[in-house]
Every structure is written in C-alpha cells, then in structure tokens.
C-alpha cells in the first residue's frame, strides 16, 4: 500500500490514477487546504473502484500514526505542501511550517512505522538563476524565495537522513513546469483565487474569465524574446512517480532526479499552440518582466532516462488540449 500525502491535489490525484493503473493500492492523506474531497469521487470514476482516504494534516503526528496503523504502508509519495511562490514571501512561517515541519513530522511517523521508502516532490526552483541550460541535477542550488528554500531544506534533510541510516530509500524528484490534465477532464488543476502559473491563466483568458494574458517580458534571449520553460504533462509526471517507486523497490538508494521533457517552449509558443488546438483566442499584452523571473529553464533529463527508464511522452499540443478540455468541462 502506498501512502499519498497531498493525494487530492493536482499532481497527487493524477499520480494516484497512474498508481491504480500500475496495480498499486494506495491511501490518500490530505487536509484539503488546497483541494476538495469531491476530487476523490472523480478519481473513483476514472479508476472504477473506491479510493481509500483519510483526512489529516502532515503536521499532526497522531493522524499520521493512525494512517500507518490502519494500512500496511510500504512507501510514501509525499506531495503535501504549499506551493505559491508569491504567497511564500508574505507567509514564510506557514510555508516552513507546512513544508518543512510537515515533512519532518512525516519522516518521524515513517520511522516509527518502519517504512523507509519515500518519493519527495521537489522543484526546479531549487536551481540558481544563472545556470547554463539544460540544467542537470549536479548544478549548484540557489533559492530566491521562501517556497524554494523549504524545498531545498527538505532535500538537505533527506540527504542527511539517508546518511544517518542507509535503509532509507529516497527519490527526490525535481519537477519542471507541470501542466495539462487527465484526458477524461474529470481531474485537473484547480488553483484557488488568481492563478499564478501560465497555463491556468491561458485557460481562463480563453474561457473569457480574464480579458487578456500579460506576457512578462519579450526581451529574454530566446528566439521570440519571451520566457522559455520545460512544460511537462501531469500524466507524464504521474508515470515518473511510478517509475521512481519501482526503482526504489529494486534499489536501496537515494536519488535526485529532474522530471521534465528536456525541451524548452516559449510563452508565445504556448499561446499559439493553445489557440491552434483549442480553437479559442488568447489575447495578450506584453508587460515588463516579472520580478526575479528567470528567462530560460529546461531540464537535462538523462538521469531520469538512465535510472528510471522514464521519458516524457506527451507534447505541448497534448498539454494544451487536455488543459483546455478540463477548463471547458469544469470551470467555465
Ligand atoms: P496542490 O496544492 O494541488 O496539492 C497539494 C495537496 O496537499 C493539496 O491537496 C493540499 O490540500 C494538500 N496539503 C497541503 N498542505 C497539507 C498538509 N499540511 N497536510 C496534508 N495535506 C496538505 O499542489 P500540486 O501542484 O499538486 O503540488 C504537489 C507538490 O509538488 C507540492 O509539494 C509542490 O510544492 C510540488 N511542486 C509543484 C509544482 C507545480 O508547478 N504544480 C512544481 C514543482 C513542485
Ligand atoms: C512560466 C512562464 C513567466 C504567467 C513557477 C514556480 C516554480 C514551480 C512552477 C512549484 C514564465 C510566464 C507566467 C503570466 C507570463 N512551482 N508567464 N504571464 O515561473 O517557471 O515557475 O511554477 O515548484 O517554483 O516559480 O512558472 O507558470 O509562473 O511561468 O508571461 O501571467 O510564463 O514569466 O516565463 P515558473 P509560471
């Protein structure tokens, strides 16, 4: 049985679908601070059987002990946490409490239960701003906001944990830019309030919820001047987690691995692709660069291929198509 913290969230819910497809049993543990229990019913519709879940907070040791006591958990996929960069600047204590304290409480509960296999959701945000691209896992880390720091602190803690007790099997996965939705349009990304990531904003503009998209800068050293990112389909990420889990089952190891496609796509290319596959217009205006934004970011994915045998299969067309299908079916 796999324990999925944050399993009702965007990446966690899609990963549960893939876990089920691969024949894994799982239990979702979520406090629903950034998701709704209704997602679980949608997941049940997709996988065709009940989802086992427990409402709880990873900072609550008693709730964690209860989930370990109630299920034979062999490994944990740890998605639970807060993820909004701007919010983390105004609420650093909440971010450290949820992401760092929460992860420490989880590791404690795992140790008490004798479960020492963990896949951790980290982020490409841990890489410093001036890295040559593609960026590989051994590039220096440098974070510029509290959210990124919480990820780096947990990464460091996990590496100390592994040094202290080699029985721990740990995969730290650094996601690049997750986008898209399950092709059923039953689950997808549901940002509360104003989204900050590109694709949900593009979807809302296409749906007429916002009048236009602001493109943050067209003077980056990319072919059209707009920012470049390694957008990766959430179902590819989901498959990456199952591959990481399989790797840890076979290897007593600790690994840090990028999950991306290895290709950069510019903001304008995303807009053009989205318009083509959705048939919707996405009006935009060019505005100055966003504070602390990096220009170009894409992953060196050779380690993921080598260690996990995982390669992202879905292209930007599919990301846009699935994101739009989800938006159109569920959110106006
Ligand atoms: P999400 O907000 O959709 O999902 C996180 C889930 O965790 C939510 O269901 C939320 O209710 C739950 N949660 C939050 N704090 C909790 C707590 N203290 N106890 C129990 N549950 C809690 O976010 P997501 O996009 O699915 O991201 C999942 C993980 O991946 C996060 O750790 C995030 O930092 C990381 N990540 C996300 C991205 C991205 O762009 N989406 C990129 C890199 C890394
Ligand atoms: C992508 C591109 C923007 C919005 C963030 C977090 C990172 C990770 C993923 C969690 C950039 C441009 C965006 C808009 C725009 N999350 N853009 N207009 O900045 O790569 O990463 O999400 O770990 O930590 O920092 O993603 O989607 O915000 O931006 O022009 O309204 O789209 O400038 O070039 P980013 P993003």
Coordinates of C-alpha atoms and ligand atoms in Angstrom, one line a residue:
X1 CA 0.0 0.0 0.0
X2 CA 1.3 3.4 -1.0
X3 CA 0.6 6.4 1.2
X4 CA 0.0 9.5 -0.9
X5 CA 0.2 12.8 1.1
X6 CA -1.5 15.6 -0.8
X7 CA -3.2 12.9 -3.0
X8 CA -6.2 15.1 -3.6
X9 CA -4.1 17.8 -5.1
X10 CA -3.2 18.5 -8.7
X11 CA -0.1 16.2 -9.2
X12 CA -1.1 13.8 -6.4
X13 CA -4.5 13.0 -7.8
X14 CA -3.1 12.3 -11.3
X15 CA -0.4 10.1 -9.8
X16 CA -3.0 8.1 -7.9
X17 CA -4.7 7.3 -11.3
X18 CA -1.4 6.0 -12.6
X19 CA -0.7 4.1 -9.4
X20 CA -4.0 2.3 -9.8
X21 CA -3.3 1.6 -13.5
X22 CA 0.1 0.1 -12.5
X23 CA -1.7 -2.2 -9.9
X24 CA -0.7 -0.4 -6.7
X25 CA -3.0 0.0 -3.8
X26 CA -2.9 3.5 -2.2
X27 CA -4.3 5.6 0.6
X28 CA -4.7 9.4 0.2
X29 CA -3.9 11.6 3.1
X30 CA -4.8 15.2 2.7
X31 CA -6.1 18.1 4.8
X32 CA -7.9 19.6 1.7
X33 CA -6.4 23.0 2.3
X34 CA -5.9 23.3 -1.4
X35 CA -8.2 20.7 -2.8
X36 CA -11.7 19.3 -2.3
X37 CA -12.9 15.8 -1.2
X38 CA -15.0 15.9 -4.5
X39 CA -11.8 15.1 -6.3
X40 CA -11.8 11.7 -4.7
X41 CA -15.2 10.8 -6.3
X42 CA -13.8 11.9 -9.7
X43 CA -10.8 9.7 -9.1
X44 CA -13.1 6.8 -8.3
X45 CA -14.9 7.4 -11.6
X46 CA -11.7 7.1 -13.5
X47 CA -10.3 4.1 -11.8
X48 CA -13.6 2.3 -11.3
X49 CA -13.2 1.5 -7.6
X50 CA -13.3 3.2 -4.3
X51 CA -10.4 5.4 -3.2
X52 CA -9.1 4.8 0.3
X53 CA -8.5 8.1 2.1
X54 CA -8.0 9.8 5.4
X55 CA -8.4 13.5 6.1
X56 CA -5.4 14.7 8.1
X57 CA -2.6 17.1 8.3
X58 CA 1.0 16.0 7.9
X59 CA 1.9 18.2 10.9
X60 CA -0.3 16.0 13.1
X61 CA 1.7 13.0 14.3
X62 CA -1.3 11.3 15.8
X63 CA -3.2 11.5 12.4
X64 CA -0.1 10.1 10.7
X65 CA 0.3 7.3 13.2
X66 CA -3.3 6.4 12.6
X67 CA -2.9 6.1 8.9
X68 CA 0.2 3.9 9.3
X69 CA -1.6 1.8 11.9
X70 CA -4.6 1.3 9.6
X71 CA -2.8 0.3 6.5
X72 CA 0.3 -1.8 5.6
X73 CA 2.2 1.2 4.0
X74 CA 5.3 0.2 2.2
X75 CA 6.2 3.5 0.6
X76 CA 5.2 7.2 0.7
X77 CA 4.7 9.6 -2.1
X78 CA 4.9 13.0 -0.4
X79 CA 3.1 15.8 -2.4
X80 CA 1.5 17.6 0.6
X81 CA 2.7 21.2 0.9
X82 CA 2.1 24.8 -0.1
X83 CA 3.4 25.9 -3.4
X84 CA 2.7 29.5 -4.3
X85 CA 6.0 31.5 -4.6
X86 CA 4.5 35.0 -4.0
X87 CA 2.4 33.8 -1.1
X88 CA 5.5 32.3 0.5
X89 CA 7.2 35.7 0.6
X90 CA 4.3 37.2 2.6
X91 CA 3.7 34.0 4.7
X92 CA 7.1 32.4 5.3
X93 CA 6.1 30.8 8.6
X94 CA 3.2 29.0 7.1
X95 CA 5.5 27.7 4.3
X96 CA 8.2 26.5 6.6
X97 CA 5.5 25.0 8.9
X98 CA 3.7 23.1 6.2
X99 CA 6.6 22.1 4.0
X100 CA 9.5 21.7 6.5
X101 CA 7.8 20.9 9.8
X102 CA 5.2 18.8 7.9
X103 CA 7.9 16.8 6.2
X104 CA 9.8 16.3 9.4
X105 CA 6.6 15.0 11.1
X106 CA 6.1 12.7 8.2
X107 CA 9.6 11.3 8.3
X108 CA 9.2 10.7 12.1
X109 CA 5.9 8.8 11.6
X110 CA 7.5 6.8 8.8
X111 CA 10.5 5.9 11.1
X112 CA 8.1 4.8 13.9
X113 CA 6.2 2.6 11.4
X114 CA 9.3 1.1 10.0
X115 CA 8.5 2.5 6.5
X116 CA 11.6 4.0 4.9
X117 CA 10.8 4.4 1.3
X118 CA 9.9 8.0 0.2
X119 CA 9.4 9.9 -3.0
X120 CA 9.5 13.6 -2.4
X121 CA 8.1 16.4 -4.6
X122 CA 10.8 18.9 -5.1
X123 CA 11.1 21.6 -7.8
X124 CA 13.3 23.0 -10.5
X125 CA 13.0 26.2 -8.4
X126 CA 16.0 24.9 -6.3
X127 CA 18.4 25.7 -9.2
X128 CA 20.1 29.0 -9.2
X129 CA 19.1 31.7 -11.7
X130 CA 22.2 31.8 -13.9
X131 CA 22.5 28.1 -14.8
X132 CA 23.5 27.0 -18.3
X133 CA 20.6 25.0 -19.8
X134 CA 19.7 22.2 -19.9
X135 CA 20.3 22.1 -16.1
X136 CA 21.4 18.8 -14.6
X137 CA 21.0 17.6 -11.0
X138 CA 24.5 18.4 -10.0
X139 CA 24.1 22.1 -10.8
X140 CA 24.5 24.4 -7.8
X141 CA 21.4 25.2 -5.9
X142 CA 20.4 28.7 -5.0
X143 CA 17.0 29.7 -4.0
X144 CA 15.5 33.2 -4.1
X145 CA 12.2 32.8 -2.2
X146 CA 10.9 31.0 1.0
X147 CA 9.0 28.4 -1.0
X148 CA 12.2 27.3 -2.8
X149 CA 14.1 27.4 0.4
X150 CA 11.6 25.0 2.0
X151 CA 12.2 22.5 -0.8
X152 CA 15.9 22.8 -0.5
X153 CA 15.9 22.4 3.3
X154 CA 13.8 19.2 2.9
X155 CA 16.1 18.0 0.2
X156 CA 19.1 18.5 2.5
X157 CA 17.3 16.9 5.4
X158 CA 16.6 13.9 3.3
X159 CA 20.2 13.5 2.3
X160 CA 21.2 13.7 6.0
X161 CA 18.6 11.1 6.8
X162 CA 20.0 8.8 4.2
X163 CA 23.5 9.3 5.5
X164 CA 22.3 8.5 9.1
X165 CA 20.5 5.3 8.1
X166 CA 21.2 3.7 4.7
X167 CA 18.0 1.7 5.0
X168 CA 16.1 4.8 3.7
X169 CA 15.3 4.7 0.0
X170 CA 14.6 8.2 -1.2
X171 CA 13.8 9.7 -4.6
X172 CA 13.8 13.4 -4.7
X173 CA 12.0 14.5 -7.9
X174 CA 12.6 18.0 -9.2
X175 CA 9.6 18.9 -11.4
X176 CA 9.9 21.5 -14.1
X177 CA 6.6 23.0 -15.2
X178 CA 3.7 20.6 -14.7
X179 CA 0.7 21.3 -17.0
X180 CA -2.3 19.6 -18.6
X181 CA -4.9 17.4 -17.0
X182 CA -6.2 13.9 -17.2
X183 CA -7.7 13.3 -20.7
X184 CA -11.1 12.4 -19.1
X185 CA -11.4 16.1 -18.0
X186 CA -12.6 14.7 -14.6
X187 CA -9.5 15.9 -12.7
X188 CA -7.1 18.8 -13.4
X189 CA -5.5 21.8 -11.9
X190 CA -7.9 23.9 -9.7
X191 CA -6.0 26.9 -8.4
X192 CA -7.8 28.8 -5.7
X193 CA -8.1 32.5 -6.4
X194 CA -6.0 34.1 -9.0
X195 CA -3.7 31.6 -10.6
X196 CA 0.0 32.5 -11.0
X197 CA 1.1 29.8 -13.4
X198 CA 0.9 30.3 -17.1
X199 CA -1.4 27.5 -18.3
X200 CA -4.3 28.1 -15.9
X201 CA -4.1 31.8 -16.8
X202 CA -4.1 31.0 -20.5
X203 CA -7.2 28.7 -19.9
X204 CA -9.0 31.4 -18.1
X205 CA -8.3 34.0 -20.8
X206 CA -9.5 31.5 -23.4
X207 CA -12.7 30.9 -21.4
X208 CA -13.4 34.7 -21.2
X209 CA -12.9 34.8 -17.4
X210 CA -10.0 37.2 -17.9
X211 CA -9.7 39.7 -20.8
X212 CA -6.1 39.1 -21.7
X213 CA -2.9 37.5 -20.7
X214 CA 0.0 39.5 -19.6
X215 CA 3.3 38.2 -21.1
X216 CA 6.0 39.1 -18.6
X217 CA 8.8 40.4 -20.9
X218 CA 9.7 39.9 -24.6
X219 CA 13.4 40.8 -24.2
X220 CA 14.8 37.4 -23.0
X221 CA 17.5 35.8 -25.0
X222 CA 15.0 33.3 -26.6
X223 CA 14.0 33.1 -30.3
X224 CA 10.9 35.2 -29.8
X225 CA 12.1 37.1 -26.7
X226 CA 9.5 35.6 -24.3
X227 CA 10.4 33.3 -21.4
X228 CA 11.1 29.6 -22.0
X229 CA 10.1 26.7 -19.8
X230 CA 10.1 22.9 -19.8
X231 CA 6.4 22.2 -19.6
X232 CA 5.7 18.6 -18.7
X233 CA 2.3 16.9 -18.9
X234 CA 1.0 15.9 -15.5
X235 CA 0.3 12.4 -16.7
X236 CA 3.9 12.0 -17.7
X237 CA 4.9 13.2 -14.2
X238 CA 2.5 10.7 -12.7
X239 CA 4.2 7.9 -14.7
X240 CA 7.6 9.3 -13.5
X241 CA 6.5 8.7 -9.9
X242 CA 5.5 5.1 -10.6
X243 CA 8.9 4.6 -12.2
X244 CA 10.6 6.2 -9.2
X245 CA 8.7 3.9 -6.9
X246 CA 9.7 0.8 -9.0
X247 CA 13.3 2.0 -8.9
X248 CA 13.2 2.3 -5.1
X249 CA 11.6 -1.2 -4.7
X250 CA 14.6 -2.7 -6.6
X251 CA 17.4 -0.4 -5.3
X252 CA 18.3 0.6 -1.8
X253 CA 19.4 4.0 -3.0
X254 CA 18.9 7.7 -2.7
X255 CA 18.5 9.7 -5.9
X256 CA 17.8 13.2 -7.0
X257 CA 16.2 13.3 -10.5
X258 CA 14.8 16.0 -12.8
X259 CA 11.4 15.4 -14.3
X260 CA 10.9 17.4 -17.4
X261 CA 10.8 16.8 -21.2
X262 CA 14.3 18.2 -21.9
X263 CA 12.7 20.8 -24.3
X264 CA 12.0 24.4 -23.8
X265 CA 8.9 26.1 -25.1
X266 CA 8.4 29.9 -25.1
X267 CA 5.4 31.6 -23.6
X268 CA 4.3 32.8 -27.1
X269 CA 4.7 29.3 -28.5
X270 CA 2.4 28.0 -25.7
X271 CA -0.2 30.7 -26.6
X272 CA 0.0 29.9 -30.3
X273 CA -0.3 26.1 -29.7
X274 CA -3.1 26.6 -27.3
X275 CA -5.0 28.7 -29.8
X276 CA -4.5 26.1 -32.5
X277 CA -5.6 23.1 -30.6
X278 CA -8.5 24.7 -28.7
X279 CA -9.8 27.0 -31.5
X280 CA -10.0 29.8 -28.9
X281 CA -8.3 33.2 -29.0
X282 CA -5.9 34.2 -26.2
X283 CA -5.5 37.9 -26.4
X284 CA -2.3 39.1 -24.7
X285 CA -0.2 42.2 -24.0
X286 CA 3.5 42.4 -23.4
X287 CA 4.3 43.9 -19.9
X288 CA 7.7 44.2 -18.1
X289 CA 9.5 41.2 -16.8
X290 CA 8.2 39.7 -13.6
X291 CA 10.4 40.2 -10.6
X292 CA 13.0 37.5 -10.0
X293 CA 11.8 35.6 -13.1
X294 CA 14.4 33.5 -14.9
X295 CA 14.5 33.7 -18.7
X296 CA 15.1 30.2 -19.9
X297 CA 14.7 26.9 -18.0
X298 CA 14.7 23.4 -19.2
X299 CA 15.9 20.1 -17.8
X300 CA 18.7 17.7 -18.6
X301 CA 16.6 14.5 -18.4
X302 CA 19.4 12.0 -19.0
X303 CA 19.4 10.8 -15.4
X304 CA 15.6 10.1 -15.4
X305 CA 16.1 8.0 -18.6
X306 CA 19.1 6.2 -17.2
X307 CA 17.9 5.4 -13.7
X308 CA 14.2 5.3 -14.0
X309 CA 13.8 4.3 -17.7
X310 CA 11.3 7.3 -17.8
X311 CA 10.9 9.7 -20.7
X312 CA 8.1 12.2 -21.0
X313 CA 5.9 11.2 -24.0
X314 CA 3.3 13.9 -24.3
X315 CA 4.0 17.1 -26.2
X316 CA 2.8 20.7 -25.7
X317 CA -0.2 20.1 -28.1
X318 CA -1.4 17.5 -25.8
X319 CA -0.8 19.6 -22.7
X320 CA -2.8 22.5 -24.1
X321 CA -5.6 20.2 -25.4
X322 CA -6.0 18.5 -22.1
X323 CA -5.8 21.7 -20.1
X324 CA -8.5 23.3 -22.3
X325 CA -10.7 20.2 -22.1
X326 CA -10.5 20.3 -18.3
X327 CA -11.2 24.1 -18.3
X328 CA -14.1 23.9 -20.7
X329 CA -15.7 20.9 -19.0
X330 CA -15.4 22.1 -15.4
X331 CA -14.5 25.7 -14.9
X332 CA -16.5 27.8 -17.5
Ligands
LIG1 P1 -1.6 21.1 -4.8 O1 -1.8 22.3 -3.9 O2 -2.6 20.9 -5.9 O3 -1.6 19.8 -4.0 C1 -1.1 19.7 -2.7 C2 -2.1 19.0 -1.8 O4 -1.5 18.9 -0.5 C3 -3.4 19.6 -1.7 O5 -4.4 18.7 -1.9 C4 -3.4 20.2 -0.3 O6 -4.8 20.2 0.3 C5 -2.5 19.2 0.5 N1 -1.9 19.7 1.6 C6 -1.2 20.9 1.7 N2 -0.7 21.1 3.0 C7 -1.0 19.9 3.7 C8 -0.8 19.5 5.0 N3 -0.1 20.2 5.9 N4 -1.2 18.2 5.3 C9 -2.0 17.5 4.4 N5 -2.2 17.9 3.2 C10 -1.8 19.1 2.8 O7 -0.2 21.2 -5.4 P2 0.5 20.4 -6.6 O8 0.7 21.3 -7.8 O9 -0.2 19.1 -6.8 O10 1.9 20.1 -6.0 C11 2.3 18.9 -5.3 C12 3.7 19.0 -4.8 O11 4.5 19.2 -5.9 C13 3.9 20.2 -3.8 O12 4.8 19.8 -2.8 C14 4.6 21.2 -4.7 O13 5.4 22.1 -4.0 C15 5.4 20.4 -5.7 N6 5.6 21.0 -7.0 C16 4.6 21.5 -7.7 C17 4.8 22.2 -8.9 C18 3.7 22.8 -9.7 O14 4.0 23.6 -10.5 N7 2.5 22.4 -9.5 C19 6.2 22.3 -9.4 C20 7.2 21.7 -8.6 C21 6.9 21.1 -7.4
LIG2 C1 6.1 30.3 -16.8 C2 6.4 31.3 -17.8 C3 6.6 33.5 -16.9 C4 2.3 34.0 -16.1 C5 6.6 28.6 -11.0 C6 7.3 28.5 -9.7 C7 8.1 27.2 -9.6 C8 7.2 26.0 -9.9 C9 6.5 26.2 -11.2 C10 6.5 24.9 -7.9 C11 7.4 32.4 -17.3 C12 5.5 33.4 -17.9 C13 3.5 33.5 -16.5 C14 1.8 35.1 -16.8 C15 3.7 35.1 -18.2 N1 6.2 25.7 -8.9 N2 4.2 34.0 -17.5 N3 2.5 35.6 -17.8 O1 7.8 30.8 -13.1 O2 8.6 28.7 -14.2 O3 7.6 28.5 -12.0 O4 5.8 27.4 -11.2 O5 7.5 24.4 -7.6 O6 8.5 27.1 -8.3 O7 8.2 29.6 -9.5 O8 6.1 29.1 -13.9 O9 3.9 29.2 -14.9 O10 4.7 31.1 -13.3 O11 5.6 30.9 -15.6 O12 4.2 35.6 -19.2 O13 0.7 35.6 -16.4 O14 5.3 32.1 -18.1 O15 7.2 34.8 -17.0 O16 8.3 32.7 -18.4 P1 7.6 29.4 -13.3 P2 5.0 30.1 -14.4

